[in-house]
Coordinates of C-alpha atoms and ligand atoms in Angstrom, one line a residue:
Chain R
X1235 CA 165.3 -12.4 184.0
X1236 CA 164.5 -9.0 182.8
X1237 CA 162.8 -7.4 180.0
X1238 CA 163.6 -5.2 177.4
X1239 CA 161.6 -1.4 177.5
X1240 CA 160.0 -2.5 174.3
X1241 CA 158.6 -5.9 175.4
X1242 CA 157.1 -4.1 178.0
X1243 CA 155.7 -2.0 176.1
X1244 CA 154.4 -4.6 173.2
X1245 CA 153.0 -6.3 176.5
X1246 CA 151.6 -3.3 178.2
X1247 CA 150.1 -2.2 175.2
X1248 CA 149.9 -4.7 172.5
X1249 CA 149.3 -3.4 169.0
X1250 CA 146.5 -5.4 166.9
X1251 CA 145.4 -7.4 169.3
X1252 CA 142.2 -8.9 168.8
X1253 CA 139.5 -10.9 166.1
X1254 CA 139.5 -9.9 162.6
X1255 CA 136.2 -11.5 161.5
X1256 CA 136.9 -10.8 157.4
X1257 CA 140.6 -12.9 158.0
X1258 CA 141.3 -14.7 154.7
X1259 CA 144.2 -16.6 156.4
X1260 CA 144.4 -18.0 159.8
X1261 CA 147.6 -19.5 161.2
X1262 CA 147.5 -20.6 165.1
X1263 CA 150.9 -22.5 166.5
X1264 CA 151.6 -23.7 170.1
X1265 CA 149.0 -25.7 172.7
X1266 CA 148.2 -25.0 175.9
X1267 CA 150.1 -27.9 177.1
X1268 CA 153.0 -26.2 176.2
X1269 CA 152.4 -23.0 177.9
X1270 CA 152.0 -20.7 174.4
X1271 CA 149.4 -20.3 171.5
X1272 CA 149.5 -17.8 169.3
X1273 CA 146.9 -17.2 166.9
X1274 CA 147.2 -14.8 163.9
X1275 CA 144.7 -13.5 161.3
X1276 CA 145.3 -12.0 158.1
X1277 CA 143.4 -9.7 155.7
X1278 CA 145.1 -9.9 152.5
X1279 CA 144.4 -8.2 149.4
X1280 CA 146.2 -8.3 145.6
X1281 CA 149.0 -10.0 147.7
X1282 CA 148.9 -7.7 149.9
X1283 CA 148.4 -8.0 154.0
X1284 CA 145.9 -5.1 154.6
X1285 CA 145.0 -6.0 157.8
X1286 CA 146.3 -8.1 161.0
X1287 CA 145.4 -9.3 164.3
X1288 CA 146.7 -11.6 167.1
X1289 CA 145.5 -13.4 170.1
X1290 CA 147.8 -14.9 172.3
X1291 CA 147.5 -17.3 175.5
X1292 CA 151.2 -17.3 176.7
X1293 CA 153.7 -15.5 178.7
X1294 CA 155.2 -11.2 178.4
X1295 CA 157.6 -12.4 176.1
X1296 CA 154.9 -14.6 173.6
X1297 CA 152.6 -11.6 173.7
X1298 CA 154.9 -8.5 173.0
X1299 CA 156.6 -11.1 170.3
X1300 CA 153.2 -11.6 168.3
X1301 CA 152.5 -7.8 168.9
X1302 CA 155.8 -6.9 166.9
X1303 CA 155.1 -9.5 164.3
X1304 CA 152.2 -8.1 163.4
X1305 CA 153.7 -4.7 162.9
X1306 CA 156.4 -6.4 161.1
X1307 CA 154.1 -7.8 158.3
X1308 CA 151.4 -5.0 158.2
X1309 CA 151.5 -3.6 154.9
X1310 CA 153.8 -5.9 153.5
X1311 CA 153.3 -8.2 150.5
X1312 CA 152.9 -12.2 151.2
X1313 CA 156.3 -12.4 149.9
X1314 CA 158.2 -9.8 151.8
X1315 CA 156.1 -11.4 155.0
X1316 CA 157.7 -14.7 154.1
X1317 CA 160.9 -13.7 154.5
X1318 CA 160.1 -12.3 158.4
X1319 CA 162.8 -14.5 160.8
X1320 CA 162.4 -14.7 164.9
X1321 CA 166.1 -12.8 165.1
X1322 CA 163.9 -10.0 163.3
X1323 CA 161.2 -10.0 165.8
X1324 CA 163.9 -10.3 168.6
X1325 CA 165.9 -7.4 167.5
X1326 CA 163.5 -5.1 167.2
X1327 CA 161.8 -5.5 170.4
X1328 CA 165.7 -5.3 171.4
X1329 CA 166.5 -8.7 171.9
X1330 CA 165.2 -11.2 174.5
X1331 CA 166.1 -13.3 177.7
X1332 CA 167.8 -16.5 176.6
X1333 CA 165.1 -18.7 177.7
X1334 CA 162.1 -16.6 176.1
X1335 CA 164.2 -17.2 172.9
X1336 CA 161.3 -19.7 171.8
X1337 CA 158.8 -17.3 172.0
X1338 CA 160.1 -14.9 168.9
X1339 CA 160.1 -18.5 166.9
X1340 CA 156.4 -19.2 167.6
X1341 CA 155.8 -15.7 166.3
X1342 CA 157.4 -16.6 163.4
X1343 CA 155.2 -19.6 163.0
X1344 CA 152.3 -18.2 163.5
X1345 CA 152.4 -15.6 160.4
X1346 CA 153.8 -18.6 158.7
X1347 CA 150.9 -20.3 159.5
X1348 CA 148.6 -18.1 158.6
X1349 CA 150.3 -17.8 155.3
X1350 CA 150.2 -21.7 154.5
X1351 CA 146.5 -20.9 154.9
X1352 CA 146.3 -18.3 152.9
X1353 CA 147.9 -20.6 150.0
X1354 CA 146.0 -23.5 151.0
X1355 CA 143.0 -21.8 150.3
X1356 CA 143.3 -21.0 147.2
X1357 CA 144.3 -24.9 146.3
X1358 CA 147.9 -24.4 146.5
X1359 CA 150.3 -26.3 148.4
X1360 CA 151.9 -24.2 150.6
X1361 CA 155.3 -26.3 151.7
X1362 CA 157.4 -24.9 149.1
X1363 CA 156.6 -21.3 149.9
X1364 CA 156.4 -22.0 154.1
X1365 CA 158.3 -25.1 154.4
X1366 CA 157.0 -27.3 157.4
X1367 CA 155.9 -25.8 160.5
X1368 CA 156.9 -27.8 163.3
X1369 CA 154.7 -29.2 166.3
X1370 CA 154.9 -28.1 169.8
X1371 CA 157.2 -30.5 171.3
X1372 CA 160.0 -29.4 168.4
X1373 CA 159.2 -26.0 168.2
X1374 CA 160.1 -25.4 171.8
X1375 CA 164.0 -24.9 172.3
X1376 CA 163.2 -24.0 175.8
X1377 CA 166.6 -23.7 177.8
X1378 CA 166.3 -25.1 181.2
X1379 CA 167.6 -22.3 182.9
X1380 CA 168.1 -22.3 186.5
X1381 CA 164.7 -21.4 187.9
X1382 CA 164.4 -18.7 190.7
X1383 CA 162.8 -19.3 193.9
X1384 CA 161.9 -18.0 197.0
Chain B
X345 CA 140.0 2.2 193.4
X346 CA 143.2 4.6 193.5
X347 CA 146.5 3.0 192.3
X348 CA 148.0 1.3 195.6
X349 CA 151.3 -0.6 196.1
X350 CA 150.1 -3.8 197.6
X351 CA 153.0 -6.6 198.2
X352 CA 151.3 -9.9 198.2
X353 CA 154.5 -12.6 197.4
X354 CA 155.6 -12.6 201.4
X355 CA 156.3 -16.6 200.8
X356 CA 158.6 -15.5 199.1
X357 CA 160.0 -13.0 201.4
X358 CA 158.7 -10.7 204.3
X359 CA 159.3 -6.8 205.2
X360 CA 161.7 -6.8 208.3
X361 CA 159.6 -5.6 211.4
X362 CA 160.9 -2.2 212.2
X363 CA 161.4 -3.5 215.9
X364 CA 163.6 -6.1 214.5
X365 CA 165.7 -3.3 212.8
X366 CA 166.0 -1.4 215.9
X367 CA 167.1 -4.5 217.6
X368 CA 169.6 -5.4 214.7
X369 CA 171.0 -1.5 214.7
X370 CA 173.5 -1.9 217.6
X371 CA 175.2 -4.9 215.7
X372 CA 175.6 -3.2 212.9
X373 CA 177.2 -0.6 214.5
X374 CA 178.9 0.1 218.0
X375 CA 178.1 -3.7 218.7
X376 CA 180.4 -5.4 216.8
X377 CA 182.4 -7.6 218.8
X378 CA 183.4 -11.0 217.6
X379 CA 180.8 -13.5 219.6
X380 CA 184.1 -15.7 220.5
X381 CA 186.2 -12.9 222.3
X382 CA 186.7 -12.5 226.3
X383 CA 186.8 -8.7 226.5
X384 CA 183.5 -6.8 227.1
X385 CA 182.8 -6.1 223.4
X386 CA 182.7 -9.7 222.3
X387 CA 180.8 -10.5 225.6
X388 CA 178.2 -8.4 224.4
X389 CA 177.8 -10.2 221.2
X390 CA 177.8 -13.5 222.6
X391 CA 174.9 -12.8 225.3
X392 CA 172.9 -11.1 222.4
X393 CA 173.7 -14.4 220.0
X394 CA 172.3 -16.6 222.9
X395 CA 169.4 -14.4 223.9
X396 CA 168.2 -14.5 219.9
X397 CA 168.9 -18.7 220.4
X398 CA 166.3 -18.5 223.5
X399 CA 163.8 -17.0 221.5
X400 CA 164.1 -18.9 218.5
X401 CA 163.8 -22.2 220.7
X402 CA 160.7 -20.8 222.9
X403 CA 158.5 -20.4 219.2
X404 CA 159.0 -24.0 218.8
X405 CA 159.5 -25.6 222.4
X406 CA 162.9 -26.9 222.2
X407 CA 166.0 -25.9 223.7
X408 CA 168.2 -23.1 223.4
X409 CA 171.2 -25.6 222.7
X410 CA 169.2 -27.5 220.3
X411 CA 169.5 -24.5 217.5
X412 CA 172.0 -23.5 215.5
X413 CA 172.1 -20.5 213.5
X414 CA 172.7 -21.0 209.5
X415 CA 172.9 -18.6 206.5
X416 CA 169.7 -19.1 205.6
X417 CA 166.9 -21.8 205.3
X418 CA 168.3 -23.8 202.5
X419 CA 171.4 -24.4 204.3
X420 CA 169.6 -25.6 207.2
X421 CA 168.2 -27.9 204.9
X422 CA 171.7 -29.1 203.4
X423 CA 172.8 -29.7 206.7
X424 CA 170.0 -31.4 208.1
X425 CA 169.9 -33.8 204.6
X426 CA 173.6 -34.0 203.9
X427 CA 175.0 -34.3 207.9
X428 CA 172.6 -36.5 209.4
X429 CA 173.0 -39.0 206.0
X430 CA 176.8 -38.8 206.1
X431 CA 176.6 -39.3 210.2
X432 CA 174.5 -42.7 209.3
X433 CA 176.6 -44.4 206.3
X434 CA 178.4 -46.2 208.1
X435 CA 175.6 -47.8 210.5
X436 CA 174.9 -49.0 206.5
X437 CA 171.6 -46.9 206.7
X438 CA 171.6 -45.3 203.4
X439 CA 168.1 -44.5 202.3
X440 CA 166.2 -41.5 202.6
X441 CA 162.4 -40.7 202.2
X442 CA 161.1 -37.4 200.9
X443 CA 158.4 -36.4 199.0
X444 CA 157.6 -35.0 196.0
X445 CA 156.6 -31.3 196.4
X446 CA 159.5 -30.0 198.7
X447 CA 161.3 -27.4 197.9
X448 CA 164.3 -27.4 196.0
X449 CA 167.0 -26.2 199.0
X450 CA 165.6 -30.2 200.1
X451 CA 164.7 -31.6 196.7
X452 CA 167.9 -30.7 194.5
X453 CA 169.9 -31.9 197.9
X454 CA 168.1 -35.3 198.2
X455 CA 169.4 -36.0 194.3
X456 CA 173.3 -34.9 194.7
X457 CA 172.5 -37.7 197.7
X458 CA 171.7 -40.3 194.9
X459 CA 174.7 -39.5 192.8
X460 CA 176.9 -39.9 196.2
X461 CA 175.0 -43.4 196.6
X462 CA 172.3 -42.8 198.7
X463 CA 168.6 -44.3 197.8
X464 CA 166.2 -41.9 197.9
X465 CA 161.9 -42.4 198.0
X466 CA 159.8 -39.5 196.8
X467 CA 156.8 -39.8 198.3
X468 CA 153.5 -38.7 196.1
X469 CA 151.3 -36.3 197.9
X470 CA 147.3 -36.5 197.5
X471 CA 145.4 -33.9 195.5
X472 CA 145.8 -31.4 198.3
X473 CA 149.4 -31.9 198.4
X474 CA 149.5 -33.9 201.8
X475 CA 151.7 -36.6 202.2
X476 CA 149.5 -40.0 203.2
X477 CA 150.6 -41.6 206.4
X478 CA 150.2 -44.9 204.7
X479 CA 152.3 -44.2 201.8
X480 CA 155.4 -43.2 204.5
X481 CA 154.5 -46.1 206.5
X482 CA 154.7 -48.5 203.5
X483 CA 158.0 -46.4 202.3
X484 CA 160.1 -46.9 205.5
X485 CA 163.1 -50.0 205.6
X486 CA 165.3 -51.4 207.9
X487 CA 168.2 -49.1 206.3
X488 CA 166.1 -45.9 206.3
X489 CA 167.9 -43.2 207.9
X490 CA 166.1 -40.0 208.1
X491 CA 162.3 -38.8 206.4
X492 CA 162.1 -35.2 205.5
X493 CA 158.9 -33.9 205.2
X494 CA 157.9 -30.3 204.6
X495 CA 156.0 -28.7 207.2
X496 CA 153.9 -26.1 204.8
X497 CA 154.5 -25.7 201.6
X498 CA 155.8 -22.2 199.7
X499 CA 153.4 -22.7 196.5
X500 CA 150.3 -24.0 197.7
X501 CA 150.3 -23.5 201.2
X502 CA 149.3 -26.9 202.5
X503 CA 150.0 -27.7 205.9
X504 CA 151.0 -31.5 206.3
X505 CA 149.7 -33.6 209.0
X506 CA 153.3 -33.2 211.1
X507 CA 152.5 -34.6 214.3
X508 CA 150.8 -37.9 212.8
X509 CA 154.1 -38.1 210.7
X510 CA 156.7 -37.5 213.7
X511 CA 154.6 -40.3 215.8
X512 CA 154.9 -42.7 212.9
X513 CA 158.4 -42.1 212.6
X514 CA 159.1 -42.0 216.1
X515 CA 157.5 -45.6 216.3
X516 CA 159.8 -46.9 214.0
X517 CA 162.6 -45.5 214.9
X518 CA 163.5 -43.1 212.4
X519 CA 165.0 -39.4 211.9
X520 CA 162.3 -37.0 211.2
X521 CA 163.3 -33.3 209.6
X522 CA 161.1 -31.3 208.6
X523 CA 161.5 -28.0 206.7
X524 CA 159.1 -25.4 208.4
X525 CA 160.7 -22.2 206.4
X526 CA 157.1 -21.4 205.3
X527 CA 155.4 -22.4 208.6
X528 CA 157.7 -21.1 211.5
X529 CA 156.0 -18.2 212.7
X530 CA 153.3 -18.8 211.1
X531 CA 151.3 -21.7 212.9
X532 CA 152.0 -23.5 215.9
X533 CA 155.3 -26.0 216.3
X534 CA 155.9 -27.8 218.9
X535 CA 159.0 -30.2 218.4
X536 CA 158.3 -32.4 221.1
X537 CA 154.4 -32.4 221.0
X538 CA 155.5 -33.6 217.1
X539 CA 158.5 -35.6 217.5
X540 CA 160.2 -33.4 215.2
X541 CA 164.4 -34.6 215.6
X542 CA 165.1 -31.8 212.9
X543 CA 163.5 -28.6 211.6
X544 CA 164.6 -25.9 209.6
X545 CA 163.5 -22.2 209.1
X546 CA 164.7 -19.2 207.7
X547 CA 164.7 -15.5 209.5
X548 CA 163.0 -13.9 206.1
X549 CA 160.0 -15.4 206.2
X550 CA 159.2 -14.0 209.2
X551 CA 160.4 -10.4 209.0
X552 CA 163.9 -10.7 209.9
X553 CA 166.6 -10.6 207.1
X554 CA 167.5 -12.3 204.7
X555 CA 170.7 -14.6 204.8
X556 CA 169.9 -16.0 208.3
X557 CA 168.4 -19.2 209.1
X558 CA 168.5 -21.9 212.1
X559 CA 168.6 -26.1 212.2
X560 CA 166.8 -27.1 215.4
X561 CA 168.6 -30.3 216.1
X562 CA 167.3 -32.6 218.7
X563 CA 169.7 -33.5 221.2
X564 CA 171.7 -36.5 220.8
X565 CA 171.0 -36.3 216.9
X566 CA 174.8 -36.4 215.3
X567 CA 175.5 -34.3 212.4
X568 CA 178.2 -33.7 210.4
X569 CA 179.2 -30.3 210.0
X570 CA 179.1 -29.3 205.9
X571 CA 181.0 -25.9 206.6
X572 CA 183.9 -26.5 209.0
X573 CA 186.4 -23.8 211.0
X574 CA 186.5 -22.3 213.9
X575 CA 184.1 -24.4 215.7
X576 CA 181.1 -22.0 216.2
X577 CA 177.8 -23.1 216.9
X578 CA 179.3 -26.1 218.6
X579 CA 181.2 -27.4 216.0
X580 CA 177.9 -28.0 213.6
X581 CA 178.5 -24.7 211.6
X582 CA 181.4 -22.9 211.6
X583 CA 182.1 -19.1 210.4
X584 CA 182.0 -16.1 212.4
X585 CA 178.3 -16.0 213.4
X586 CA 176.6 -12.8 211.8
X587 CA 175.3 -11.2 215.0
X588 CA 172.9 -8.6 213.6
X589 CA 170.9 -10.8 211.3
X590 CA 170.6 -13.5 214.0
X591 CA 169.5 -10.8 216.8
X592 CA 167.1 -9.9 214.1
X593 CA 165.5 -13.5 213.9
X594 CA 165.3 -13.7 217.8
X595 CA 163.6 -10.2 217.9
X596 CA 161.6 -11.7 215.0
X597 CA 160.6 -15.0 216.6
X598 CA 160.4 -13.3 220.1
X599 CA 157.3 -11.2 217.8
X600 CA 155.6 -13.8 216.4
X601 CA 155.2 -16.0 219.3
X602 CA 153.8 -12.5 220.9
X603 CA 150.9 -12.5 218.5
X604 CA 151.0 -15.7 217.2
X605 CA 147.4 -16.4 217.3
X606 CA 145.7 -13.4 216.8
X607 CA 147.9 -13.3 213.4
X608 CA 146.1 -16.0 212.1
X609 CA 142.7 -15.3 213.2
X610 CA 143.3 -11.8 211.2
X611 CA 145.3 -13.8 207.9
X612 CA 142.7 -16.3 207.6
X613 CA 140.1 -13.4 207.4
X614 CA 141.9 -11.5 204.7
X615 CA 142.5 -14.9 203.2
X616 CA 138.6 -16.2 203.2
X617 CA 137.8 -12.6 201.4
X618 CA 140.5 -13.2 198.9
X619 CA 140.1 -16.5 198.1
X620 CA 136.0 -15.8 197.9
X621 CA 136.6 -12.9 195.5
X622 CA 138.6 -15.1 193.5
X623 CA 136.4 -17.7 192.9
X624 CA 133.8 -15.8 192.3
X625 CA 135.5 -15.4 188.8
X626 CA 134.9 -17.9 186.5
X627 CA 136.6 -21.1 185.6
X628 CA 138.8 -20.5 188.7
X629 CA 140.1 -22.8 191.0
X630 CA 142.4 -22.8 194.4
X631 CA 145.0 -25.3 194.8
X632 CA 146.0 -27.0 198.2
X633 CA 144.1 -28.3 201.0
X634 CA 140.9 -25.8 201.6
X635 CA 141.4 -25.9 205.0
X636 CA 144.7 -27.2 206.4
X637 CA 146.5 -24.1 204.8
X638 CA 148.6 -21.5 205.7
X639 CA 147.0 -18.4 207.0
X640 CA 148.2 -16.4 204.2
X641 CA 148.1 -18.2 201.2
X642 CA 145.8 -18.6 198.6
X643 CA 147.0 -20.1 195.7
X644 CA 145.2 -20.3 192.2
X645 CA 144.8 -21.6 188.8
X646 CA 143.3 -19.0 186.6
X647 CA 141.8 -20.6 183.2
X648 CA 142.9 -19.9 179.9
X649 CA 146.1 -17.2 181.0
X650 CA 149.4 -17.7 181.4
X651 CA 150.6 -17.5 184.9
X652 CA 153.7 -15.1 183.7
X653 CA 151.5 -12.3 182.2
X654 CA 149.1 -12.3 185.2
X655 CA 152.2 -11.5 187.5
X656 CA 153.7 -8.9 185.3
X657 CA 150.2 -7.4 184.4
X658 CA 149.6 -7.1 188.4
X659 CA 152.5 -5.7 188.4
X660 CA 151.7 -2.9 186.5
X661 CA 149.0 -2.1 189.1
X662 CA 151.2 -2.1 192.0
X663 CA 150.5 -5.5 193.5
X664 CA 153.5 -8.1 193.8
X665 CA 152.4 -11.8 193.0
X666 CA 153.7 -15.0 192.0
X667 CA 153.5 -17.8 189.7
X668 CA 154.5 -21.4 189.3
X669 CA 153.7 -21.4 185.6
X670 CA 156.5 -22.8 183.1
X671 CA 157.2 -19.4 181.7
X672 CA 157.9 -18.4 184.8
X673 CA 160.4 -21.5 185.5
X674 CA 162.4 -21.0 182.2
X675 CA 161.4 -24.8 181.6
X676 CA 158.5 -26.5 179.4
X677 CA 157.4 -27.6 183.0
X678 CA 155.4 -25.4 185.5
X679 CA 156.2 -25.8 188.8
X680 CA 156.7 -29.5 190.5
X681 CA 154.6 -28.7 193.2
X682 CA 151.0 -28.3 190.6
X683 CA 152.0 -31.1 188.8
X684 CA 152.7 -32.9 192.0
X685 CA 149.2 -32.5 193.2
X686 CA 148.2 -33.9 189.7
X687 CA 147.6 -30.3 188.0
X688 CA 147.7 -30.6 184.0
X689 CA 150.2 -29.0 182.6
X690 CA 147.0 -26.7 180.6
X691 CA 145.7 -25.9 184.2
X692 CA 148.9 -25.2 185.8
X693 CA 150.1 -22.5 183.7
X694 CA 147.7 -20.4 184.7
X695 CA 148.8 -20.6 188.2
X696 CA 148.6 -17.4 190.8
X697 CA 150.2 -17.3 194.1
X698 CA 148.9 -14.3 196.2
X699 CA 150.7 -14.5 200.0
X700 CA 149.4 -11.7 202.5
X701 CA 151.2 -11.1 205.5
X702 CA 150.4 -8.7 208.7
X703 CA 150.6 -5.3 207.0
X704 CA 148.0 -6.3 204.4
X705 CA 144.6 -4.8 205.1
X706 CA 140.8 -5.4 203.7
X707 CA 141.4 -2.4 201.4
X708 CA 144.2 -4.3 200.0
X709 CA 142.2 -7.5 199.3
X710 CA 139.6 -5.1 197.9
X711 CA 142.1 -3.3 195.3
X712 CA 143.9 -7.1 194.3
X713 CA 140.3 -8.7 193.8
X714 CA 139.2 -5.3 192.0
X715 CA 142.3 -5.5 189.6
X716 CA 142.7 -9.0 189.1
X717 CA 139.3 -8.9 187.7
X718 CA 140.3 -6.2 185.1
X719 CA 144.0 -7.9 184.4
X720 CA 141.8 -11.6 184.3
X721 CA 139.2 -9.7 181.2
X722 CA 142.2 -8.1 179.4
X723 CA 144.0 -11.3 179.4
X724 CA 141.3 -13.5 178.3
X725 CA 139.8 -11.3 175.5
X726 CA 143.4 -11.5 173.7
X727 CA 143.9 -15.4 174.7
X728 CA 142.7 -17.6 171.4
X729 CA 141.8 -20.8 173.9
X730 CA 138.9 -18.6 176.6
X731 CA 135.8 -19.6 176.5
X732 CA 133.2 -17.8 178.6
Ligands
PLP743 C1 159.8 -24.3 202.1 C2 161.0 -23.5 201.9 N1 162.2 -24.1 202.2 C3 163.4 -23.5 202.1 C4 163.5 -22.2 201.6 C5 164.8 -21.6 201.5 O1 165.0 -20.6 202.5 P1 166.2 -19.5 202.2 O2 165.6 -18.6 201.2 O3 166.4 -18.8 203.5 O4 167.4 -20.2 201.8 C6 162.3 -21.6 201.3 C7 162.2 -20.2 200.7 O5 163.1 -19.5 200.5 C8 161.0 -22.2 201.4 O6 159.9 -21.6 201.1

């Protein structure tokens, strides 16, 4: 299994990473039992996502994944943040290892998430916008790839 | 501390002694007669092949026609599982007992066994990872054929309680393998102090190369050859025997049993200051038995990380580590070995397997304990689930 440069570098140096006390919308996806959380908080303003930050418990590929997605919906309006996929997130950290696949999808989540929050908030319901996000055991294609061992 | 290289994985494989080299050299060279030749050339390689079998036996007291050079450790395995069962079948003795944390090369074999018809027992292990005498007792039938029982294991380290288990079995009149990959060279074996009928190792555990292995197979034990040819190593493994590699495991063994015990004495020191230093973090654990363990490896679960970024993080300061976490598998599971010794899935994914071997030094252990410490903070400030 190998690594793109740009996961490694999203994982050497992840961008946003950290608390973001003044969030307005909080999404976290994954449990530990699983092997991934990812936790992301978002400062929106007039529909617009001003400010971002992750925290992630999980492996190179979950980290540099929620380090792009943040970049990816920085700036952006709810809307346009909506429309973010995991092939987005996968391409431009150029592309994945097929069993780290996963991993790009609970990014995905995890700003949807955070958006369902942001709706829910303000007493709306967020499935039509967000749709349903599924829990862990669903959520995790993982292939079983052959494992390598010494 | 100044950056360093420091490799710490050497379960998973070792540097090759530069004396084994120089002993391998000839046989990659000027040496390269076929072992089953009569002129001078081939003469040379046959003495060399059976010197290397002297010293392979001496490390483990058993005979130099009681070992037979392999490809590697896992097909010692193969042929120790799949040749002794198919030798048996049709006595009608058709089970086998294992247990639960071996390694694949005997794990994955012991299930193609069940799909050819063969009943197989895994056998739990207790919270160190030892296999209970009571448990194999209880597990052992009229039509049991063979029990194979690692010696050490690669992930934890935990050295099993061999010589109670080859008495038992021994007593009742079954096969005993046992696959010593990770302990060969690395503690003492004694196949007839232990009543060991089978045992397998591998040369790159113990700085010889890669892609060479040995069986030790008790005399009078049948087994059916799984490669078959031209008859080398008396009939039990045929193919043209790779001289230089196995040269390089007797040199290797011939080393070991040299400083055997001083080895220890200095890997159990590194590994007490490692294993300290660790703990001293919080909300750290080490898996295995605390005492019946492999000099060299300490083995960890680090709380609230992922196994995977701790190794790739380390990494990035030079040191080579390992993990058993899922992400590391390519599965949801980590490894079977944790949650054979009744890890949590939560607990075993921050798993940490740091190996030391001879040409690791205190200033090593220093720098690893120094940057794990920093790669442990970093970590846990950007995981949602720490608590301090
Ligand atoms: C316990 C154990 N058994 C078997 C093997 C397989 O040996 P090899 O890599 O030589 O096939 C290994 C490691 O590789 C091991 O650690």
């Amino acid at each position: 299994m190998e690594y793109s440069k740009k996961v490694m570098d999203h994982f050497a140096h992840p961008r946003n990473v950290g608390e973001l006390p003044d969030a307005n919308a909080v999404g976290m996806v994954g449990n530990q039992k699983c092997g991934d959380i990812m936790k992301m908080m978002l400062k929106i303003e007039n529909d617009v996502i001003v400010d971002v930050k992750f925290q992630t418990f999980g492996c190179g590929a979950a980290v540099a994944t929620s380090s792009m997605a943040t970049e990816m919906v920085k700036g952006k309006t709810v809307q346009e943040a909506l429309t973010l996929t995991n092939k987005a997130v996968m391409e431009a950290l150029d592309g994945l290892p097929p069993v780290k696949v996963h991993c790009s999808v609970l990014a995905e989540e995890a700003i949807r998430a955070a958006l369902a929050d942001y709706y829910q908030r303000q007493g709306i319901d967020p499935t039509p916008y967000v749709g349903v996000i599924p829990a862990c055991d669903d959520a995790h294609e993982h292939d079983h790839g052959a494992r390598e061992e010494e | 501390m100044e950056d360093r290289f420091v490799y710490a994985d050497n379960a998973a494989t070792t540097p090759i002694d530069p004396r084994v080299l120089e002993k391998m050299m000839p046989f990659l060279t000027t040496e390269y007669g076929n072992a089953s030749t009569l002129y001078a050339l081939g003469q040379s390689s046959h003495l060399a092949l059976e010197e290397a079998r002297r010293q392979v036996a001496l490390l483990m007291n058993a005979e130099p026609g009681e070992i037979y050079f392999t490809g590697c450790g896992s097909e010692a395995d193969n042929l120790a599982l799949r040749g002794y069962l198919h030798s048996r079948q049709a006595k009608g003795k058709r089970h086998l007992i294992t247990s639960c944390i071996e390694h694949h090369a005997v794990l994955y074999t012991a299930q193609a066994l069940e799909k050819e018809g063969f009943d197989v027992t895994y056998l739990p292990v207790d919270r160190d990872g030892k296999v209970r005498l009571a448990d194999l007792e209880a597990a052992i039938r009229p039509d049991t054929a063979l029990v194979s029982i690692m010696f050490a294991n690669n992930e934890i380290g935990t050295v099993n309680d061999i010589a109670a288990i080859g008495a038992l079995c021994r007593e009742k009149g079954v096969v005993f393998h046992t696959d010593a990959v990770q302990a060969y060279g690395h503690v003492p074996v004694d196949v007839k102090a232990m009543n060991i009928d089978m045992l397998s190792i591998s040369g790159h555990k113990i700085n010889a190369p890669k892609g060479v292995g040995a069986l030790y197979i008790r005399k009078g034990i049948l087994v059916e050859p799984q490669i078959t040819g031209g008859g080398q190593e008396k009939n039990r493994r045929s193919g043209t025997e790779n001289i230089a590699s196995i040269v390089g495991l007797g040199e290797a063994a011939r080393i070991k049993r040299e400083n055997l015990e001083q080895e220890m004495t200095y890997l159990r020191g590194l590994s007490r200051k490692l294993i300290d230093g660790v703990l001293r973090m919080p909300q750290t654990i080490l898996t295995g038995h605390p005492t019946d363990r492999l000099p060299g490896t300490c083995s960890f679960c680090i709380n609230a990380i992922e196994g995977e970024s701790l190794v790739l993080r380390l990494d990035m300061n030079g040191i080579c580590a390992s993990t058993g976490s899922a992400c590391s598998t390519g599965s949801l599971d980590p490894s079977h070995v944790l949650l054979g010794i009744g890890l949590s899935h939560e607990i075993s994914h921050g798993s940490l397997r740091l190996t030391l071997g001879k040409q690791n030094t205190e200033e090593d252990v220093d720098y690893i304990l120094e940057r794990l410490k920093d790669v442990v903070d970093v970590l846990r400030a950007m995981s949602p689930i720490w608590k301090a």
